[in-house]
Coordinates of C-alpha atoms in Angstrom, one line a residue:
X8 CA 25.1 9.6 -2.5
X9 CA 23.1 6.8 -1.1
X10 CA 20.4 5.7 -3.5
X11 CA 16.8 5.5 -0.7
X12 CA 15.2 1.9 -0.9
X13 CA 11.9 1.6 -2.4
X14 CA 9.9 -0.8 -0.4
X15 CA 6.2 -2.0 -1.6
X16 CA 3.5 -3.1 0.4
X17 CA 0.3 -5.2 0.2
X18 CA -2.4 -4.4 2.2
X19 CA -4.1 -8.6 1.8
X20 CA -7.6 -8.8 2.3
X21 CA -9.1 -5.6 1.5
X22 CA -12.2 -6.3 4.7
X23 CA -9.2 -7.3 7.4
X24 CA -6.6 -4.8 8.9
X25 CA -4.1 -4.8 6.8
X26 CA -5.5 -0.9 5.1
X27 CA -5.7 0.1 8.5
X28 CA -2.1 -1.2 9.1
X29 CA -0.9 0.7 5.6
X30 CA -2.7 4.2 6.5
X31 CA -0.7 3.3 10.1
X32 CA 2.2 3.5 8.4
X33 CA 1.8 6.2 6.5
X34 CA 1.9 8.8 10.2
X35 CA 5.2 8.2 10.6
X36 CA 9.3 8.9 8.7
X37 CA 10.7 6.4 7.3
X38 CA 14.6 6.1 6.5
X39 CA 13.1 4.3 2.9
X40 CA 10.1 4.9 0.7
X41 CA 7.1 3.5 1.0
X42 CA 5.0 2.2 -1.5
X43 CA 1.7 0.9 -1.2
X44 CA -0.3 -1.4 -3.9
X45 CA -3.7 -1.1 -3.8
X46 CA -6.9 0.4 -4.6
X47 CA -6.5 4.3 -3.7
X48 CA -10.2 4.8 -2.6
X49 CA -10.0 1.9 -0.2
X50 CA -7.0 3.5 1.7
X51 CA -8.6 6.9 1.8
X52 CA -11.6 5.5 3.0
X53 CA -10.1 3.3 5.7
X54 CA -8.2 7.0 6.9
X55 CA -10.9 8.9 7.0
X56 CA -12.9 6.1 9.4
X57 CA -9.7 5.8 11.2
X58 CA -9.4 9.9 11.4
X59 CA -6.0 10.0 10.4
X60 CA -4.8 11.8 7.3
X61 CA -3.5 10.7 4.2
X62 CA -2.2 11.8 0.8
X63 CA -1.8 9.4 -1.6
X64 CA 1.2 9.9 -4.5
X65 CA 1.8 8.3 -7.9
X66 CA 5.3 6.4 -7.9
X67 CA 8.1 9.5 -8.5
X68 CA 10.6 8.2 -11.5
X69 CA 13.0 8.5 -8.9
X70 CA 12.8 7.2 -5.1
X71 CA 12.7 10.1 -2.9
X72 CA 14.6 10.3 0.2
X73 CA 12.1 9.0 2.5
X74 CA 8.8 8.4 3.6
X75 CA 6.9 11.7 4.9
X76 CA 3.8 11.6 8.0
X77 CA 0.7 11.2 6.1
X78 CA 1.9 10.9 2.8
X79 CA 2.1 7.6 1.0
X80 CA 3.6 7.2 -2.8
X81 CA 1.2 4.6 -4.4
X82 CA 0.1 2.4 -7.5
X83 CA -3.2 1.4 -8.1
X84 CA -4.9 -1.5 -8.8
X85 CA -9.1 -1.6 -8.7
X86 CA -11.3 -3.1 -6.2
X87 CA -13.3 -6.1 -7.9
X88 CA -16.1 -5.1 -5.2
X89 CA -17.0 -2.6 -3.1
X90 CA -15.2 -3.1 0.5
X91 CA -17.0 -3.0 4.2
X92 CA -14.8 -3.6 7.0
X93 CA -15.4 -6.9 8.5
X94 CA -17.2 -8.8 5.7
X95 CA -15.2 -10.5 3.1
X96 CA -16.1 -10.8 -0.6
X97 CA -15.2 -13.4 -2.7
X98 CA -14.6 -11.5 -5.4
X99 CA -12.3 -9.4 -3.6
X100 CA -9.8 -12.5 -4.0
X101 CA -8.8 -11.8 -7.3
X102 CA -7.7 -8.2 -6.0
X103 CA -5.2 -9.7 -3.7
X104 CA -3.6 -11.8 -6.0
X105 CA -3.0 -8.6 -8.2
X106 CA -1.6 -6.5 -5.6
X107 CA 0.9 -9.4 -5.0
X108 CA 1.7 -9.9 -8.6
X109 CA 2.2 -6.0 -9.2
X110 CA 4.7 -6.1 -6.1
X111 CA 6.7 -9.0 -7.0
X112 CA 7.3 -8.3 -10.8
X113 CA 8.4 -4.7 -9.3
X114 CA 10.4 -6.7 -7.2
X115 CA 11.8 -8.7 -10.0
X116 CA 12.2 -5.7 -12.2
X117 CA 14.7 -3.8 -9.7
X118 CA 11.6 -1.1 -9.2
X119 CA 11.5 -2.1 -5.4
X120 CA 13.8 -3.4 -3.6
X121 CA 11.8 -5.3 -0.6
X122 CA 8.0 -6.3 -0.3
X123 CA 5.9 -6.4 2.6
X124 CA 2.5 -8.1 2.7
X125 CA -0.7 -7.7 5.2
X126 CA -2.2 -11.1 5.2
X127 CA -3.9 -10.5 8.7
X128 CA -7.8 -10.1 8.0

């Protein structure tokens, strides 16, 4: 048996596309598992203005076989500020530095075994 790939992805700045690009992802299979780090109300926010569904899911012990349409297996890590779409906050920095740090020690760890970041704001 062929163990599935667990791949984690940053969304970056938290105001730019990269949600938008995540919740993107997340409406279509996937041959590996997807999973995004990042603050759970900001993705389902940035679905519901984009009108596309999406389930979030905590991290299964074991990777599943792939990625389904509208479903995305996540861990969270908390918004230092409130997020509009189009206006940065400073604060909001700190935030992005986490999400990277949480990716690559599960990177280093052997929890995932590739990382994707959004940088694009």
């Amino acid at each position: 048996m062929v163990k599935t790939q667990r791949v984690v992805i940053t969304p970056g700045e938290p105001a730019g596309i990269g949600p938008d690009l995540v919740v993107q992802l997340a409406q279509r299979e996937w041959p590996v598992e997807l999973v995004v780090c990042a603050d759970a109300t900001l993705l389902t926010d940035r679905a519901a203005m984009l009108g596309l569904p999406l389930t979030l899911r905590p991290i299964p012990p074991i990777p599943c076989t792939t990625a389904n349409c509208g479903h995305i297996n996540a861990t969270p890590v908390a918004l230092r500020e409130s997020v509009t779409a189009g206006q940065l906050a400073v604060e909001n920095g700190h935030y992005v530095v986490e999400t990277l740090a949480r990716a690559c020690d599960g990177c280093l760890n052997g929890e995932f075994a590739a990382l994707d970041h959004r940088p694009r704001a």
